[in-house]
Amino acid sequence: MNQTNHAGRPPIRYRLRRRIQRHRRLIACLLLSAAAGVAVEAAVGEDYATTTVVSAAHDLPVGKVLSDADVALIDLPEQAMGGPAYQDRSQVVGQQLAAPLSQGSPIPPTALVGDGLLTGTAPGTVAVPIRPADPATVQLLAPGQIVDVILSTGNGYDVASESTVLARSVPVVWAAPGGSGGTWPGADDDAGLVVVAAGAEEAAALAGASSSGDVHLVLRTAP
């Protein structure tokens, strides 16, 4: 039995139901859009704790000695911090980069030539600078590369040649970019300079090795 009003038309609730059924997909899309808008507004409106850190003001190459124009202060959510970072420009200006950094990247201690390069190493490990006899060797190296350090003495003629392994399987923590770079304390030129992480006994053998003969680096796979 059809339900109609006195004018012969269905009641309003039936006409409304038919319209809803006819446009149910459109209504569903509108409801989803509204729900998404509410979620975005809630997320944007939520306050996150931030930390001010020193970052790269532009793309920086390895070996770069940082100036005030190379760094900037940015605010990062604490949840986005992957580890320790500097919070004062003066802590990094004048320091040399041990790795390249992209614009906006926070500057961690491990990115600078110095004690930060030894982060995570065994207690007593020291950073030892050495100069291979062939400076071109440095172009084959990158931080993390494992090497043996060998000292060759004599010339094979009037003095017999002799080779001694000074250190085995030590990691490179820094190498002069392209065979040259900025300044290293106590050296006028970084050309051919390599820094390895070594134990106390190995460090004693490596110190001054270049003045005793020719130092060679043999690349190894990670142990």
mmCIF file of C-alpha atoms in Angstrom:
data_model
loop_
_atom_site.group_PDB
_atom_site.id
_atom_site.type_symbol
_atom_site.label_atom_id
_atom_site.label_comp_id
_atom_site.label_asym_id
_atom_site.label_seq_id
_atom_site.Cartn_x
_atom_site.Cartn_y
_atom_site.Cartn_z
ATOM 1 C CA MET A 1 0.000 0.000 0.000
ATOM 2 C CA ASN A 2 1.544 3.306 -1.084
ATOM 3 C CA GLN A 3 1.805 5.965 1.543
ATOM 4 C CA THR A 4 0.941 9.396 0.175
ATOM 5 C CA ASN A 5 -0.086 12.661 1.644
ATOM 6 C CA HIS A 6 -3.251 14.537 0.807
ATOM 7 C CA ALA A 7 -1.651 16.043 -2.306
ATOM 8 C CA GLY A 8 -0.876 12.560 -3.673
ATOM 9 C CA ARG A 9 2.885 12.863 -3.009
ATOM 10 C CA PRO A 10 4.962 10.484 -0.802
ATOM 11 C CA PRO A 11 5.874 11.791 2.683
ATOM 12 C CA ILE A 12 9.079 13.821 3.037
ATOM 13 C CA ARG A 13 10.952 10.993 4.800
ATOM 14 C CA TYR A 14 10.457 8.659 1.835
ATOM 15 C CA ARG A 15 11.553 11.275 -0.686
ATOM 16 C CA LEU A 16 14.624 12.025 1.465
ATOM 17 C CA ARG A 17 15.486 8.320 1.668
ATOM 18 C CA ARG A 18 15.350 7.986 -2.122
ATOM 19 C CA ARG A 19 17.599 10.996 -2.581
ATOM 20 C CA ILE A 20 20.131 9.609 -0.110
ATOM 21 C CA GLN A 21 20.174 6.268 -1.897
ATOM 22 C CA ARG A 22 20.547 7.988 -5.252
ATOM 23 C CA HIS A 23 23.550 10.085 -4.085
ATOM 24 C CA ARG A 24 25.027 7.698 -1.502
ATOM 25 C CA ARG A 25 28.454 7.588 -3.193
ATOM 26 C CA LEU A 26 28.759 11.353 -3.290
ATOM 27 C CA ILE A 27 27.690 11.616 0.341
ATOM 28 C CA ALA A 28 30.236 8.948 1.348
ATOM 29 C CA CYS A 29 33.052 10.866 -0.388
ATOM 30 C CA LEU A 30 32.052 14.082 1.332
ATOM 31 C CA LEU A 31 32.057 12.370 4.734
ATOM 32 C CA LEU A 32 35.494 10.859 4.118
ATOM 33 C CA SER A 33 36.889 14.232 3.044
ATOM 34 C CA ALA A 34 35.506 15.866 6.153
ATOM 35 C CA ALA A 35 37.027 13.160 8.364
ATOM 36 C CA ALA A 36 40.425 13.568 6.693
ATOM 37 C CA GLY A 37 40.287 17.328 7.175
ATOM 38 C CA VAL A 38 39.568 16.913 10.872
ATOM 39 C CA ALA A 39 42.494 14.468 11.239
ATOM 40 C CA VAL A 40 44.941 16.813 9.479
ATOM 41 C CA GLU A 41 43.826 19.766 11.546
ATOM 42 C CA ALA A 42 44.285 17.743 14.730
ATOM 43 C CA ALA A 43 47.799 16.670 13.698
ATOM 44 C CA VAL A 44 48.883 20.158 12.682
ATOM 45 C CA GLY A 45 47.464 21.662 15.797
ATOM 46 C CA GLU A 46 49.333 19.253 18.085
ATOM 47 C CA ASP A 47 52.452 20.684 19.730
ATOM 48 C CA TYR A 48 55.734 18.769 19.347
ATOM 49 C CA ALA A 49 58.833 19.343 21.481
ATOM 50 C CA THR A 50 61.674 20.662 19.302
ATOM 51 C CA THR A 51 65.423 21.070 19.687
ATOM 52 C CA THR A 52 67.605 23.732 18.072
ATOM 53 C CA VAL A 53 70.603 22.170 16.319
ATOM 54 C CA VAL A 54 73.412 23.309 14.034
ATOM 55 C CA SER A 55 72.916 22.174 10.440
ATOM 56 C CA ALA A 56 74.548 22.559 7.041
ATOM 57 C CA ALA A 57 73.483 25.863 5.446
ATOM 58 C CA HIS A 58 74.179 24.376 2.007
ATOM 59 C CA ASP A 59 75.709 21.211 0.518
ATOM 60 C CA LEU A 60 79.154 20.749 2.067
ATOM 61 C CA PRO A 61 81.971 18.532 0.729
ATOM 62 C CA VAL A 62 84.183 16.280 2.818
ATOM 63 C CA GLY A 63 87.290 18.080 4.052
ATOM 64 C CA LYS A 64 85.546 21.462 4.191
ATOM 65 C CA VAL A 65 86.702 23.724 7.018
ATOM 66 C CA LEU A 66 83.447 25.177 8.307
ATOM 67 C CA SER A 67 82.875 28.929 8.386
ATOM 68 C CA ASP A 68 79.968 30.794 9.920
ATOM 69 C CA ALA A 69 78.337 31.012 6.472
ATOM 70 C CA ASP A 70 78.388 27.199 6.168
ATOM 71 C CA VAL A 71 76.152 26.533 9.162
ATOM 72 C CA ALA A 72 72.652 27.468 10.285
ATOM 73 C CA LEU A 73 70.408 26.852 13.283
ATOM 74 C CA ILE A 74 67.215 24.853 12.708
ATOM 75 C CA ASP A 75 64.491 23.480 14.967
ATOM 76 C CA LEU A 76 63.860 19.740 14.734
ATOM 77 C CA PRO A 77 61.283 17.569 16.534
ATOM 78 C CA GLU A 78 63.003 15.646 19.301
ATOM 79 C CA GLN A 79 61.593 12.420 17.827
ATOM 80 C CA ALA A 80 63.524 13.116 14.607
ATOM 81 C CA MET A 81 66.902 13.379 16.340
ATOM 82 C CA GLY A 82 68.983 10.359 15.384
ATOM 83 C CA GLY A 83 71.740 11.095 17.896
ATOM 84 C CA PRO A 84 73.772 13.906 19.462
ATOM 85 C CA ALA A 85 74.171 17.151 17.500
ATOM 86 C CA TYR A 86 75.722 20.536 18.181
ATOM 87 C CA GLN A 87 73.533 23.402 19.353
ATOM 88 C CA ASP A 88 75.996 26.292 19.103
ATOM 89 C CA ARG A 89 77.682 27.572 15.936
ATOM 90 C CA SER A 90 80.941 28.175 17.793
ATOM 91 C CA GLN A 91 81.240 24.431 18.420
ATOM 92 C CA VAL A 92 81.683 23.654 14.725
ATOM 93 C CA VAL A 93 83.080 26.793 13.053
ATOM 94 C CA GLY A 94 86.739 26.169 12.199
ATOM 95 C CA GLN A 95 86.290 22.384 12.331
ATOM 96 C CA GLN A 96 86.916 20.125 9.320
ATOM 97 C CA LEU A 97 84.286 17.800 7.889
ATOM 98 C CA ALA A 98 85.056 14.100 7.837
ATOM 99 C CA ALA A 99 82.029 13.359 5.638
ATOM 100 C CA PRO A 100 79.911 15.283 3.116
ATOM 101 C CA LEU A 101 76.667 16.838 4.354
ATOM 102 C CA SER A 102 73.530 17.826 2.457
ATOM 103 C CA GLN A 103 71.806 21.157 3.042
ATOM 104 C CA GLY A 104 69.694 21.055 6.184
ATOM 105 C CA SER A 105 71.469 18.014 7.675
ATOM 106 C CA PRO A 106 72.259 18.294 11.401
ATOM 107 C CA ILE A 107 76.009 18.227 12.121
ATOM 108 C CA PRO A 108 76.856 15.366 14.526
ATOM 109 C CA PRO A 109 80.242 14.925 16.250
ATOM 110 C CA THR A 110 81.004 11.967 13.958
ATOM 111 C CA ALA A 111 80.926 14.308 10.930
ATOM 112 C CA LEU A 112 83.960 16.254 12.143
ATOM 113 C CA VAL A 113 87.643 15.355 12.102
ATOM 114 C CA GLY A 114 88.583 14.821 15.740
ATOM 115 C CA ASP A 115 87.554 12.703 18.709
ATOM 116 C CA GLY A 116 84.077 12.286 17.247
ATOM 117 C CA LEU A 117 85.547 9.992 14.598
ATOM 118 C CA LEU A 118 86.224 7.420 17.319
ATOM 119 C CA THR A 119 82.621 7.208 18.505
ATOM 120 C CA GLY A 120 81.730 3.582 19.239
ATOM 121 C CA THR A 121 85.309 2.260 19.095
ATOM 122 C CA ALA A 122 86.897 0.186 21.842
ATOM 123 C CA PRO A 123 88.300 2.016 24.892
ATOM 124 C CA GLY A 124 91.891 3.110 24.307
ATOM 125 C CA THR A 125 91.467 3.477 20.541
ATOM 126 C CA VAL A 126 93.218 6.535 19.101
ATOM 127 C CA ALA A 127 93.140 8.309 15.748
ATOM 128 C CA VAL A 128 96.527 8.090 14.040
ATOM 129 C CA PRO A 129 97.432 10.174 10.954
ATOM 130 C CA ILE A 130 99.731 8.489 8.444
ATOM 131 C CA ARG A 131 101.031 9.331 4.969
ATOM 132 C CA PRO A 132 101.240 6.495 2.446
ATOM 133 C CA ALA A 133 104.275 6.477 0.175
ATOM 134 C CA ASP A 134 101.923 6.756 -2.811
ATOM 135 C CA PRO A 135 99.483 9.662 -2.185
ATOM 136 C CA ALA A 136 97.243 8.346 -4.989
ATOM 137 C CA THR A 137 96.307 5.481 -2.651
ATOM 138 C CA VAL A 138 94.206 7.935 -0.666
ATOM 139 C CA GLN A 139 91.811 8.306 -3.579
ATOM 140 C CA LEU A 140 90.853 4.640 -3.140
ATOM 141 C CA LEU A 141 89.934 5.080 0.505
ATOM 142 C CA ALA A 142 86.780 6.127 2.301
ATOM 143 C CA PRO A 143 85.802 6.163 5.982
ATOM 144 C CA GLY A 144 85.073 2.615 7.085
ATOM 145 C CA GLN A 145 87.523 0.967 4.685
ATOM 146 C CA ILE A 146 89.627 -1.706 6.441
ATOM 147 C CA VAL A 147 93.374 -1.670 5.728
ATOM 148 C CA ASP A 148 96.641 -3.279 6.750
ATOM 149 C CA VAL A 149 99.512 -0.830 7.275
ATOM 150 C CA ILE A 150 102.881 -2.092 6.055
ATOM 151 C CA LEU A 151 106.290 -0.444 6.417
ATOM 152 C CA SER A 152 108.912 -1.122 3.741
ATOM 153 C CA THR A 153 112.550 -0.296 4.422
ATOM 154 C CA GLY A 154 115.700 -0.594 2.336
ATOM 155 C CA ASN A 155 116.072 -0.052 -1.390
ATOM 156 C CA GLY A 156 116.759 -3.564 -2.623
ATOM 157 C CA TYR A 157 120.280 -2.645 -3.714
ATOM 158 C CA ASP A 158 122.851 -1.676 -1.123
ATOM 159 C CA VAL A 159 120.248 -2.047 1.636
ATOM 160 C CA ALA A 160 118.084 -5.162 1.657
ATOM 161 C CA SER A 161 114.350 -4.573 1.397
ATOM 162 C CA GLU A 162 112.265 -5.590 4.368
ATOM 163 C CA SER A 163 108.528 -5.288 4.991
ATOM 164 C CA THR A 164 106.882 -5.165 8.414
ATOM 165 C CA VAL A 165 103.172 -5.209 9.187
ATOM 166 C CA LEU A 166 102.576 -2.337 11.592
ATOM 167 C CA ALA A 167 98.824 -2.777 11.963
ATOM 168 C CA ARG A 168 96.254 -5.273 10.723
ATOM 169 C CA SER A 169 92.607 -4.648 9.887
ATOM 170 C CA VAL A 170 92.401 -1.068 11.124
ATOM 171 C CA PRO A 171 89.528 1.119 9.884
ATOM 172 C CA VAL A 172 90.045 4.360 8.005
ATOM 173 C CA VAL A 173 88.190 7.141 9.805
ATOM 174 C CA TRP A 174 89.207 9.984 7.501
ATOM 175 C CA ALA A 175 91.067 10.478 4.227
ATOM 176 C CA ALA A 176 92.022 13.737 2.546
ATOM 177 C CA PRO A 177 89.422 14.346 -0.199
ATOM 178 C CA GLY A 178 90.844 13.966 -3.672
ATOM 179 C CA GLY A 179 94.304 13.634 -2.235
ATOM 180 C CA SER A 180 94.203 17.142 -0.720
ATOM 181 C CA GLY A 181 92.048 19.148 1.630
ATOM 182 C CA GLY A 182 92.044 21.867 4.230
ATOM 183 C CA THR A 183 94.392 22.116 7.206
ATOM 184 C CA TRP A 184 95.374 19.462 9.698
ATOM 185 C CA PRO A 185 97.033 20.466 12.969
ATOM 186 C CA GLY A 186 100.801 20.154 12.551
ATOM 187 C CA ALA A 187 100.734 19.811 8.763
ATOM 188 C CA ASP A 188 100.884 22.413 6.029
ATOM 189 C CA ASP A 189 99.227 20.204 3.451
ATOM 190 C CA ASP A 190 96.717 17.378 3.776
ATOM 191 C CA ALA A 191 97.743 15.782 0.464
ATOM 192 C CA GLY A 192 98.018 12.027 0.980
ATOM 193 C CA LEU A 193 96.950 12.132 4.621
ATOM 194 C CA VAL A 194 94.959 9.231 6.074
ATOM 195 C CA VAL A 195 93.652 8.826 9.619
ATOM 196 C CA VAL A 196 93.096 5.327 10.999
ATOM 197 C CA ALA A 197 91.688 4.117 14.312
ATOM 198 C CA ALA A 198 94.236 1.965 16.091
ATOM 199 C CA GLY A 199 94.936 0.454 19.493
ATOM 200 C CA ALA A 200 97.677 1.740 21.756
ATOM 201 C CA GLU A 201 100.359 -0.753 20.587
ATOM 202 C CA GLU A 202 99.528 -0.235 16.918
ATOM 203 C CA ALA A 203 99.518 3.534 17.383
ATOM 204 C CA ALA A 204 103.025 3.396 18.855
ATOM 205 C CA ALA A 205 104.253 1.458 15.824
ATOM 206 C CA LEU A 206 102.493 3.783 13.367
ATOM 207 C CA ALA A 207 103.738 7.008 14.921
ATOM 208 C CA GLY A 208 106.609 8.321 12.863
ATOM 209 C CA ALA A 209 106.521 5.322 10.509
ATOM 210 C CA SER A 210 106.802 7.583 7.473
ATOM 211 C CA SER A 211 110.241 8.720 8.606
ATOM 212 C CA SER A 212 111.443 5.115 8.917
ATOM 213 C CA GLY A 213 110.564 3.996 5.407
ATOM 214 C CA ASP A 214 107.718 3.757 2.920
ATOM 215 C CA VAL A 215 104.238 3.231 4.352
ATOM 216 C CA HIS A 216 101.817 1.199 2.240
ATOM 217 C CA LEU A 217 98.133 0.492 2.778
ATOM 218 C CA VAL A 218 96.616 -2.827 1.738
ATOM 219 C CA LEU A 219 92.850 -2.813 1.371
ATOM 220 C CA ARG A 220 91.023 -5.651 3.101
ATOM 221 C CA THR A 221 87.464 -6.856 3.409
ATOM 222 C CA ALA A 222 85.720 -6.288 6.726
ATOM 223 C CA PRO A 223 86.611 -9.021 9.246
#
